[in-house]
Amino acid sequence: MDQRLSLITLAVADMDRARAFYETGLGWKPVFAVAGEVTFYQMNGLIFGLYNRTEMAKDGHFNDGGASYSGMAMAYNARSEAEVDDVFAQAQKAGAHIQKPPQRADWGGYSGYFLDLDGHPWEVAYNPFWIITDDGHMIIPPQEGS
């Protein structure tokens, strides 16, 4: 298996509400959608999808207990602390729940967490040690001993 990630798909209870959050609230543009079922957004190197929660549960044979902390979060790395604050303000205005307001981190950066309208966690962070290219790709500089 190649070391890559192709797609991240979130199960959503209400497609119209979820689309409004990501599109109107955060300013994202969809590239493909089937009304009420699925929506895809082209990202920098991967695809982000929204999938009707009931349909995803059927498709994957999942026991759907509703959104809860699943031990994973999506992350958006910003180019500055100010951008972190701007993203949080935008997300909160769109209806996100602020789980942990942005703050200085013991690893030398600045980060916080919000939950989207379906309870999916997003970390927004500024990491002064990582590189974000002009097209939005993340690069972790090589470390000695790695």
PDB file of C-alpha atoms in Angstrom:
ATOM      1  CA  MET A   1       0.000   0.000   0.000  1.00  0.00           C
ATOM      2  CA  ASP A   2       1.330   3.460  -0.890  1.00  0.00           C
ATOM      3  CA  GLN A   3       1.861   5.844   2.029  1.00  0.00           C
ATOM      4  CA  ARG A   4      -0.887   8.318   1.164  1.00  0.00           C
ATOM      5  CA  LEU A   5      -4.371   9.390   2.149  1.00  0.00           C
ATOM      6  CA  SER A   6      -6.897   9.801  -0.670  1.00  0.00           C
ATOM      7  CA  LEU A   7     -10.189  10.775   0.946  1.00  0.00           C
ATOM      8  CA  ILE A   8     -11.645  11.844   4.279  1.00  0.00           C
ATOM      9  CA  THR A   9     -15.418  11.420   4.512  1.00  0.00           C
ATOM     10  CA  LEU A  10     -17.577  12.620   7.385  1.00  0.00           C
ATOM     11  CA  ALA A  11     -21.002  11.180   8.132  1.00  0.00           C
ATOM     12  CA  VAL A  12     -23.546  13.999   8.487  1.00  0.00           C
ATOM     13  CA  ALA A  13     -27.099  13.971   9.812  1.00  0.00           C
ATOM     14  CA  ASP A  14     -28.365  16.784   7.571  1.00  0.00           C
ATOM     15  CA  MET A  15     -26.580  17.302   4.230  1.00  0.00           C
ATOM     16  CA  ASP A  16     -28.037  20.764   3.587  1.00  0.00           C
ATOM     17  CA  ARG A  17     -26.987  21.974   7.049  1.00  0.00           C
ATOM     18  CA  ALA A  18     -23.506  20.455   6.708  1.00  0.00           C
ATOM     19  CA  ARG A  19     -23.029  21.959   3.247  1.00  0.00           C
ATOM     20  CA  ALA A  20     -24.097  25.375   4.513  1.00  0.00           C
ATOM     21  CA  PHE A  21     -21.511  25.130   7.316  1.00  0.00           C
ATOM     22  CA  TYR A  22     -18.620  24.212   5.008  1.00  0.00           C
ATOM     23  CA  GLU A  23     -19.650  26.297   1.997  1.00  0.00           C
ATOM     24  CA  THR A  24     -21.333  29.417   3.375  1.00  0.00           C
ATOM     25  CA  GLY A  25     -19.651  29.320   6.780  1.00  0.00           C
ATOM     26  CA  LEU A  26     -16.109  28.347   5.793  1.00  0.00           C
ATOM     27  CA  GLY A  27     -16.139  29.330   2.124  1.00  0.00           C
ATOM     28  CA  TRP A  28     -15.402  25.932   0.567  1.00  0.00           C
ATOM     29  CA  LYS A  29     -16.490  25.054  -2.996  1.00  0.00           C
ATOM     30  CA  PRO A  30     -17.880  21.588  -3.869  1.00  0.00           C
ATOM     31  CA  VAL A  31     -16.715  19.759  -6.994  1.00  0.00           C
ATOM     32  CA  PHE A  32     -19.403  17.047  -7.026  1.00  0.00           C
ATOM     33  CA  ALA A  33     -22.673  16.451  -5.190  1.00  0.00           C
ATOM     34  CA  VAL A  34     -25.728  14.210  -5.251  1.00  0.00           C
ATOM     35  CA  ALA A  35     -28.533  16.058  -3.452  1.00  0.00           C
ATOM     36  CA  GLY A  36     -29.034  14.796   0.092  1.00  0.00           C
ATOM     37  CA  GLU A  37     -26.535  11.955  -0.296  1.00  0.00           C
ATOM     38  CA  VAL A  38     -22.938  13.000  -0.853  1.00  0.00           C
ATOM     39  CA  THR A  39     -20.788  16.074  -1.492  1.00  0.00           C
ATOM     40  CA  PHE A  40     -17.085  16.190  -2.389  1.00  0.00           C
ATOM     41  CA  TYR A  41     -14.564  19.030  -2.119  1.00  0.00           C
ATOM     42  CA  GLN A  42     -11.193  19.026  -3.894  1.00  0.00           C
ATOM     43  CA  MET A  43      -8.472  19.752  -1.367  1.00  0.00           C
ATOM     44  CA  ASN A  44      -4.718  20.073  -1.781  1.00  0.00           C
ATOM     45  CA  GLY A  45      -3.881  16.493  -2.725  1.00  0.00           C
ATOM     46  CA  LEU A  46      -6.933  14.695  -1.326  1.00  0.00           C
ATOM     47  CA  ILE A  47     -10.724  14.790  -1.382  1.00  0.00           C
ATOM     48  CA  PHE A  48     -12.950  15.788   1.546  1.00  0.00           C
ATOM     49  CA  GLY A  49     -16.438  14.308   1.516  1.00  0.00           C
ATOM     50  CA  LEU A  50     -19.740  14.617   3.322  1.00  0.00           C
ATOM     51  CA  TYR A  51     -21.924  11.497   3.251  1.00  0.00           C
ATOM     52  CA  ASN A  52     -25.465  11.060   4.541  1.00  0.00           C
ATOM     53  CA  ARG A  53     -25.019   9.452   7.994  1.00  0.00           C
ATOM     54  CA  THR A  54     -27.735   6.795   7.528  1.00  0.00           C
ATOM     55  CA  GLU A  55     -26.419   5.828   4.090  1.00  0.00           C
ATOM     56  CA  MET A  56     -22.806   5.607   5.293  1.00  0.00           C
ATOM     57  CA  ALA A  57     -23.873   3.342   8.167  1.00  0.00           C
ATOM     58  CA  LYS A  58     -25.692   1.065   5.706  1.00  0.00           C
ATOM     59  CA  ASP A  59     -22.860   1.127   3.178  1.00  0.00           C
ATOM     60  CA  GLY A  60     -20.187   0.279   5.744  1.00  0.00           C
ATOM     61  CA  HIS A  61     -22.314  -2.019   7.906  1.00  0.00           C
ATOM     62  CA  PHE A  62     -21.692   0.299  10.880  1.00  0.00           C
ATOM     63  CA  ASN A  63     -23.677   0.320  14.107  1.00  0.00           C
ATOM     64  CA  ASP A  64     -24.534   4.027  14.228  1.00  0.00           C
ATOM     65  CA  GLY A  65     -24.555   5.311  17.786  1.00  0.00           C
ATOM     66  CA  GLY A  66     -24.452   8.970  16.708  1.00  0.00           C
ATOM     67  CA  ALA A  67     -21.526  11.351  16.675  1.00  0.00           C
ATOM     68  CA  SER A  68     -19.161  11.042  19.610  1.00  0.00           C
ATOM     69  CA  TYR A  69     -15.452  11.384  20.208  1.00  0.00           C
ATOM     70  CA  SER A  70     -13.877   8.707  18.038  1.00  0.00           C
ATOM     71  CA  GLY A  71     -10.214   9.298  18.823  1.00  0.00           C
ATOM     72  CA  MET A  72      -9.450  11.256  15.644  1.00  0.00           C
ATOM     73  CA  ALA A  73      -9.643  14.815  14.400  1.00  0.00           C
ATOM     74  CA  MET A  74      -9.173  16.589  11.104  1.00  0.00           C
ATOM     75  CA  ALA A  75      -6.645  19.393  11.185  1.00  0.00           C
ATOM     76  CA  TYR A  76      -6.127  22.666   9.385  1.00  0.00           C
ATOM     77  CA  ASN A  77      -2.643  24.116   9.711  1.00  0.00           C
ATOM     78  CA  ALA A  78      -2.507  27.888   9.423  1.00  0.00           C
ATOM     79  CA  ARG A  79       0.352  30.109   8.332  1.00  0.00           C
ATOM     80  CA  SER A  80       0.157  32.307  11.467  1.00  0.00           C
ATOM     81  CA  GLU A  81      -1.448  32.642  14.883  1.00  0.00           C
ATOM     82  CA  ALA A  82      -3.664  35.381  13.451  1.00  0.00           C
ATOM     83  CA  GLU A  83      -4.947  32.974  10.797  1.00  0.00           C
ATOM     84  CA  VAL A  84      -5.793  30.438  13.542  1.00  0.00           C
ATOM     85  CA  ASP A  85      -7.856  33.126  15.275  1.00  0.00           C
ATOM     86  CA  ASP A  86      -9.523  34.095  11.978  1.00  0.00           C
ATOM     87  CA  VAL A  87     -10.495  30.471  11.220  1.00  0.00           C
ATOM     88  CA  PHE A  88     -11.954  30.078  14.726  1.00  0.00           C
ATOM     89  CA  ALA A  89     -13.993  33.267  14.335  1.00  0.00           C
ATOM     90  CA  GLN A  90     -15.291  32.057  10.961  1.00  0.00           C
ATOM     91  CA  ALA A  91     -16.148  28.583  12.296  1.00  0.00           C
ATOM     92  CA  GLN A  92     -17.884  29.979  15.382  1.00  0.00           C
ATOM     93  CA  LYS A  93     -19.929  32.396  13.265  1.00  0.00           C
ATOM     94  CA  ALA A  94     -20.978  29.402  11.115  1.00  0.00           C
ATOM     95  CA  GLY A  95     -22.235  27.555  14.215  1.00  0.00           C
ATOM     96  CA  ALA A  96     -19.241  25.486  15.311  1.00  0.00           C
ATOM     97  CA  HIS A  97     -18.837  24.609  18.998  1.00  0.00           C
ATOM     98  CA  ILE A  98     -15.509  25.864  20.348  1.00  0.00           C
ATOM     99  CA  GLN A  99     -14.129  22.873  22.229  1.00  0.00           C
ATOM    100  CA  LYS A 100     -10.762  24.413  23.160  1.00  0.00           C
ATOM    101  CA  PRO A 101     -10.043  28.046  22.254  1.00  0.00           C
ATOM    102  CA  PRO A 102      -6.705  28.672  20.524  1.00  0.00           C
ATOM    103  CA  GLN A 103      -3.786  28.939  22.909  1.00  0.00           C
ATOM    104  CA  ARG A 104      -0.042  28.608  22.975  1.00  0.00           C
ATOM    105  CA  ALA A 105       1.000  24.958  23.018  1.00  0.00           C
ATOM    106  CA  ASP A 106       3.856  23.431  24.987  1.00  0.00           C
ATOM    107  CA  TRP A 107       5.382  22.171  21.707  1.00  0.00           C
ATOM    108  CA  GLY A 108       5.962  25.764  20.548  1.00  0.00           C
ATOM    109  CA  GLY A 109       2.916  26.399  18.388  1.00  0.00           C
ATOM    110  CA  TYR A 110      -0.601  27.741  18.777  1.00  0.00           C
ATOM    111  CA  SER A 111      -3.745  25.630  18.471  1.00  0.00           C
ATOM    112  CA  GLY A 112      -7.315  24.900  19.489  1.00  0.00           C
ATOM    113  CA  TYR A 113     -10.251  22.643  18.602  1.00  0.00           C
ATOM    114  CA  PHE A 114     -13.778  23.205  17.344  1.00  0.00           C
ATOM    115  CA  LEU A 115     -16.596  20.760  16.567  1.00  0.00           C
ATOM    116  CA  ASP A 116     -18.530  21.072  13.308  1.00  0.00           C
ATOM    117  CA  LEU A 117     -22.323  20.868  13.331  1.00  0.00           C
ATOM    118  CA  ASP A 118     -22.243  17.041  13.475  1.00  0.00           C
ATOM    119  CA  GLY A 119     -19.713  16.971  16.317  1.00  0.00           C
ATOM    120  CA  HIS A 120     -16.644  16.137  14.199  1.00  0.00           C
ATOM    121  CA  PRO A 121     -13.503  17.624  15.775  1.00  0.00           C
ATOM    122  CA  TRP A 122     -11.198  19.970  13.888  1.00  0.00           C
ATOM    123  CA  GLU A 123      -7.855  21.157  15.197  1.00  0.00           C
ATOM    124  CA  VAL A 124      -6.663  24.485  13.855  1.00  0.00           C
ATOM    125  CA  ALA A 125      -2.975  25.038  14.506  1.00  0.00           C
ATOM    126  CA  TYR A 126       0.013  27.165  13.665  1.00  0.00           C
ATOM    127  CA  ASN A 127       3.230  25.144  13.788  1.00  0.00           C
ATOM    128  CA  PRO A 128       6.294  27.370  13.279  1.00  0.00           C
ATOM    129  CA  PHE A 129       8.447  24.296  12.622  1.00  0.00           C
ATOM    130  CA  TRP A 130       6.500  22.952   9.622  1.00  0.00           C
ATOM    131  CA  ILE A 131       6.287  24.370   6.120  1.00  0.00           C
ATOM    132  CA  ILE A 132       3.104  25.124   4.157  1.00  0.00           C
ATOM    133  CA  THR A 133       3.767  25.469   0.432  1.00  0.00           C
ATOM    134  CA  ASP A 134       2.011  28.064  -1.711  1.00  0.00           C
ATOM    135  CA  ASP A 135      -0.465  25.386  -2.862  1.00  0.00           C
ATOM    136  CA  GLY A 136      -1.246  24.369   0.728  1.00  0.00           C
ATOM    137  CA  HIS A 137       0.771  21.159   1.029  1.00  0.00           C
ATOM    138  CA  MET A 138       2.365  20.415   4.399  1.00  0.00           C
ATOM    139  CA  ILE A 139       6.036  19.558   4.702  1.00  0.00           C
ATOM    140  CA  ILE A 140       7.673  18.359   7.900  1.00  0.00           C
ATOM    141  CA  PRO A 141      11.391  19.137   7.658  1.00  0.00           C
ATOM    142  CA  PRO A 142      13.621  16.091   8.216  1.00  0.00           C
ATOM    143  CA  GLN A 143      14.683  15.558  11.810  1.00  0.00           C
ATOM    144  CA  GLU A 144      17.964  14.049  12.932  1.00  0.00           C
ATOM    145  CA  GLY A 145      17.515  10.433  13.910  1.00  0.00           C
ATOM    146  CA  SER A 146      14.234   9.983  12.039  1.00  0.00           C
TER     147      SER A 146
END
